[in-house]
Amino acid sequence: MEKPISGVMIYYYIVCKRKLWYFYNQIQMEEDNDNVQIGKVIDENSYKREEKHINIDDIISIDYIKDKGILHEVKKSKKIEEAGIMQVKYYLYYLKQKGVADIRGKVDYPLLKQSIDIDLTDEDVKYIEAIIIDLKEIVNKQLPPPLEKKRICKKCAYFELCYI
Ligand code: SF4
């Protein structure tokens, strides 16, 4: 059965399509990875006062919503900045499909004390719809996409799986 597309899948689509394939096909190794653990500690400690992890339809998991109509995604670093931005744009896109249009987004980098404002443009909508088509094609293949060595591989939870 085809699974709904989550924000994390959009994030992985940009980061690494092989990682996306593993994740979609339920090969999950994230819990053991130190890098992910660091992310969780940041997540738990950075914004204690806000309401956190708002789940919508089990498809999007917003880190928190502060003020009226601004949803926030918390990231550890700006290394894969585009992926974090597209994840939030996808949240805005998904909410727009559900009739929630008057909402904006922010990607927060607590370690850098920075944040980026995110809006959804008509161009973004076209881009997201193209991503969704391509993403479905990738995850429904029998095998993951070939390994493409990247700088992020060393810190990826699937490193051992890819480089054995
Ligand atoms: S180790 Fe590299 S190629 Fe393999 S899933 Fe992770 S990022 Fe992708």
Coordinates of C-alpha atoms and ligand atoms in Angstrom, one line a residue:
M1 CA 0.0 0.0 0.0
E2 CA 1.3 3.4 -0.9
K3 CA 2.3 5.5 2.1
P4 CA 1.5 9.2 2.5
I5 CA 4.4 11.5 1.9
S6 CA 5.7 13.0 5.1
G7 CA 7.9 16.1 5.7
V8 CA 10.8 13.9 6.6
M9 CA 10.6 12.1 3.3
I10 CA 10.8 15.5 1.5
Y11 CA 13.8 16.3 3.7
Y12 CA 15.5 13.0 2.7
Y13 CA 14.6 13.5 -0.9
I14 CA 16.9 16.6 -0.9
V15 CA 19.5 15.1 1.4
C16 CA 20.0 11.7 -0.3
K17 CA 17.6 9.7 -2.4
R18 CA 19.1 6.4 -1.2
K19 CA 18.4 7.4 2.4
L20 CA 14.9 8.3 1.3
W21 CA 14.5 4.8 -0.1
Y22 CA 15.8 3.1 3.0
F23 CA 13.5 5.2 5.2
Y24 CA 10.4 4.7 3.1
N25 CA 11.0 1.0 3.0
Q26 CA 11.3 0.8 6.7
I27 CA 15.0 0.2 7.1
Q28 CA 15.4 2.5 10.0
M29 CA 18.7 2.9 11.9
E30 CA 18.4 6.5 13.1
E31 CA 18.1 5.7 16.8
D32 CA 21.6 4.4 17.1
N33 CA 23.3 7.3 15.4
D34 CA 25.1 9.8 17.6
N35 CA 24.3 12.6 15.3
V36 CA 20.6 12.0 15.6
Q37 CA 20.9 11.7 19.4
I38 CA 22.5 15.2 19.5
G39 CA 19.5 16.5 17.4
K40 CA 17.1 15.0 19.9
V41 CA 18.9 16.7 22.9
I42 CA 18.8 20.0 21.1
D43 CA 15.1 19.5 20.4
E44 CA 14.3 18.6 24.0
N45 CA 16.2 21.5 25.5
S46 CA 16.0 24.4 23.1
Y47 CA 12.4 25.5 23.2
K48 CA 10.9 24.2 26.4
R49 CA 8.3 26.8 26.7
E50 CA 6.5 26.1 23.4
E51 CA 4.0 23.4 22.6
K52 CA 6.0 20.8 20.7
H53 CA 5.6 18.1 18.1
I54 CA 2.2 18.9 16.7
N55 CA 1.2 16.0 14.6
I56 CA -1.1 16.4 11.6
D57 CA -2.6 13.3 10.0
D58 CA 0.6 11.4 10.9
I59 CA 2.1 13.1 7.8
I60 CA 3.6 16.2 9.2
S61 CA 5.2 16.6 12.6
I62 CA 5.7 20.3 13.3
D63 CA 8.4 20.9 16.0
Y64 CA 6.3 23.7 17.5
I65 CA 4.0 26.6 16.7
K66 CA 4.8 30.0 18.3
D67 CA 2.7 33.1 17.9
K68 CA -0.2 33.0 15.6
G69 CA 0.2 31.1 12.4
I70 CA 4.0 30.5 12.4
L71 CA 5.2 26.9 12.5
H72 CA 8.8 26.1 13.4
E73 CA 11.2 23.4 12.4
V74 CA 14.3 23.0 14.5
K75 CA 17.6 22.0 12.9
K76 CA 21.0 21.4 14.3
S77 CA 23.1 23.0 11.6
K78 CA 22.8 24.7 8.2
K79 CA 24.7 22.0 6.4
I80 CA 21.7 20.8 4.5
E81 CA 19.8 24.1 4.7
E82 CA 17.8 23.5 1.5
A83 CA 16.4 20.3 2.8
G84 CA 15.1 21.9 6.0
I85 CA 13.6 24.8 4.0
M86 CA 11.8 22.4 1.6
Q87 CA 10.5 20.3 4.6
V88 CA 8.8 23.4 6.0
K89 CA 7.6 24.5 2.6
Y90 CA 6.0 21.0 2.2
Y91 CA 4.3 21.5 5.6
L92 CA 2.9 24.8 4.3
Y93 CA 1.9 23.1 1.0
Y94 CA 0.1 20.3 2.9
L95 CA -1.7 22.6 5.2
K96 CA -2.8 24.8 2.2
Q97 CA -4.3 21.6 0.6
K98 CA -6.3 21.3 3.8
G99 CA -7.6 24.9 3.6
V100 CA -5.1 26.4 6.1
A101 CA -3.5 29.1 3.9
D102 CA -2.8 31.9 6.4
I103 CA 0.3 30.3 7.9
R104 CA 4.0 30.9 7.6
G105 CA 7.1 28.9 8.6
K106 CA 10.5 29.3 10.2
V107 CA 13.5 27.0 10.3
D108 CA 15.4 27.6 13.6
Y109 CA 19.0 26.8 14.3
P110 CA 19.3 27.1 18.1
L111 CA 23.0 26.4 18.1
L112 CA 23.6 29.2 15.7
K113 CA 21.0 31.5 17.3
Q114 CA 19.5 32.0 13.8
S115 CA 16.3 31.4 12.0
I116 CA 15.0 31.7 8.4
D117 CA 11.5 32.8 7.5
I118 CA 9.7 30.5 5.0
D119 CA 6.8 31.3 2.7
L120 CA 5.2 29.2 0.0
T121 CA 5.3 30.7 -3.5
D122 CA 3.5 29.5 -6.6
E123 CA 6.9 28.3 -7.9
D124 CA 7.4 26.3 -4.7
V125 CA 4.0 24.6 -5.2
K126 CA 5.1 23.5 -8.7
Y127 CA 8.5 22.3 -7.4
I128 CA 6.9 20.3 -4.5
E129 CA 4.4 18.7 -6.9
A130 CA 7.3 17.6 -9.2
I131 CA 9.2 16.3 -6.1
I132 CA 6.2 14.2 -5.1
I133 CA 6.0 12.5 -8.5
D134 CA 9.7 11.8 -8.5
L135 CA 9.8 10.7 -4.9
K136 CA 7.1 8.1 -5.4
E137 CA 8.9 6.7 -8.4
I138 CA 12.1 6.3 -6.3
V139 CA 10.6 4.7 -3.2
N140 CA 8.5 2.2 -5.2
K141 CA 11.6 0.8 -7.0
Q142 CA 12.7 -2.7 -6.0
L143 CA 16.2 -1.5 -5.1
P144 CA 17.6 1.8 -3.6
P145 CA 19.3 4.3 -6.0
P146 CA 23.0 3.7 -6.5
L147 CA 25.4 4.9 -3.8
E148 CA 26.7 8.4 -4.5
K149 CA 29.5 9.3 -2.1
K150 CA 28.7 12.6 -0.2
R151 CA 30.4 14.5 2.6
I152 CA 27.4 13.8 4.8
C153 CA 27.8 10.0 4.5
K154 CA 30.2 9.7 7.4
K155 CA 27.5 11.1 9.8
C156 CA 24.6 9.2 8.2
A157 CA 22.8 6.5 10.2
Y158 CA 22.9 4.3 7.1
F159 CA 26.7 4.6 6.6
E160 CA 27.4 1.0 7.4
L161 CA 24.7 -0.2 5.2
C162 CA 26.0 1.8 2.3
Y163 CA 29.7 1.3 2.8
I164 CA 30.1 -2.4 3.9
Ligands
SF4_1 S1 25.5 6.8 3.8 FE1 25.5 8.4 2.2 S2 24.6 7.4 0.4 FE2 24.2 6.1 2.1 S3 22.1 6.7 2.7 FE3 23.5 7.9 4.0 S4 23.9 9.8 2.9 FE4 22.9 8.4 1.4

